[in-house]
Amino acid sequence: MKNNIKDFRAIHKYTQDELAEKLEVSRQTVISLEKERYNPSITLAFKIARLFNCSIKDVFIYEDE
């Protein structure tokens, strides 16, 4: 699933390590999310949106295949 995590991370000036710590995940998870290799659980998607103070739809782009 396409996402804007890297863009939001840059806006908030978080490193991958800082974002991982705030989300309570590994840095590897953040890397996988940013490279769109991993789709987060709904719980993690909500945590990401809440951290960036936006909606899930602002962070994740759903494309019907």
Tab-separated table of C-alpha atoms in Angstrom:
chain	number	residue	atom	x	y	z
A	1	MET	CA	0.000	0.000	0.000
A	2	LYS	CA	1.340	3.408	-0.921
A	3	ASN	CA	1.928	5.837	1.923
A	4	ASN	CA	3.270	9.257	2.855
A	5	ILE	CA	5.134	8.207	5.996
A	6	LYS	CA	8.521	9.429	4.793
A	7	ASP	CA	7.037	12.836	3.907
A	8	PHE	CA	5.277	13.186	7.261
A	9	ARG	CA	8.437	12.058	9.057
A	10	ALA	CA	10.421	14.770	7.249
A	11	ILE	CA	7.820	17.446	8.070
A	12	HIS	CA	8.014	16.517	11.756
A	13	LYS	CA	11.822	16.214	11.578
A	14	TYR	CA	11.901	12.683	12.996
A	15	THR	CA	14.690	10.273	12.181
A	16	GLN	CA	13.688	6.698	11.428
A	17	ASP	CA	14.946	5.747	14.898
A	18	GLU	CA	12.865	8.473	16.565
A	19	LEU	CA	9.740	7.481	14.660
A	20	ALA	CA	10.280	3.818	15.524
A	21	GLU	CA	10.645	4.693	19.204
A	22	LYS	CA	7.489	6.821	19.210
A	23	LEU	CA	5.521	4.045	17.489
A	24	GLU	CA	7.084	1.303	19.646
A	25	VAL	CA	8.296	-0.631	16.604
A	26	SER	CA	11.741	-1.424	15.217
A	27	ARG	CA	13.620	0.850	12.853
A	28	GLN	CA	13.407	-2.011	10.350
A	29	THR	CA	9.596	-1.758	10.480
A	30	VAL	CA	9.763	1.975	9.707
A	31	ILE	CA	12.111	1.283	6.781
A	32	SER	CA	9.779	-1.429	5.446
A	33	LEU	CA	6.771	0.873	5.782
A	34	GLU	CA	8.521	3.704	3.956
A	35	LYS	CA	9.612	1.377	1.146
A	36	GLU	CA	6.036	0.051	0.948
A	37	ARG	CA	7.152	-3.515	1.615
A	38	TYR	CA	4.972	-3.856	4.689
A	39	ASN	CA	1.348	-2.960	5.347
A	40	PRO	CA	0.738	-2.017	8.968
A	41	SER	CA	-1.902	-3.434	11.241
A	42	ILE	CA	-4.911	-1.193	11.735
A	43	THR	CA	-3.624	-0.440	15.245
A	44	LEU	CA	-0.257	0.720	13.912
A	45	ALA	CA	-1.953	2.746	11.156
A	46	PHE	CA	-4.010	4.571	13.819
A	47	LYS	CA	-0.882	5.208	15.908
A	48	ILE	CA	0.906	6.680	12.877
A	49	ALA	CA	-2.024	8.936	11.980
A	50	ARG	CA	-2.444	10.057	15.600
A	51	LEU	CA	1.276	10.837	15.916
A	52	PHE	CA	1.193	12.976	12.764
A	53	ASN	CA	-2.138	14.535	13.829
A	54	CYS	CA	-3.952	13.554	10.647
A	55	SER	CA	-6.314	10.901	9.322
A	56	ILE	CA	-5.293	7.447	8.157
A	57	LYS	CA	-6.389	8.490	4.654
A	58	ASP	CA	-3.817	11.300	4.745
A	59	VAL	CA	-1.020	8.819	5.453
A	60	PHE	CA	-2.070	5.756	3.452
A	61	ILE	CA	-3.253	5.689	-0.147
A	62	TYR	CA	-5.521	2.748	-0.865
A	63	GLU	CA	-5.422	1.610	-4.458
A	64	ASP	CA	-7.980	-0.923	-5.583
A	65	GLU	CA	-6.107	-3.543	-7.588
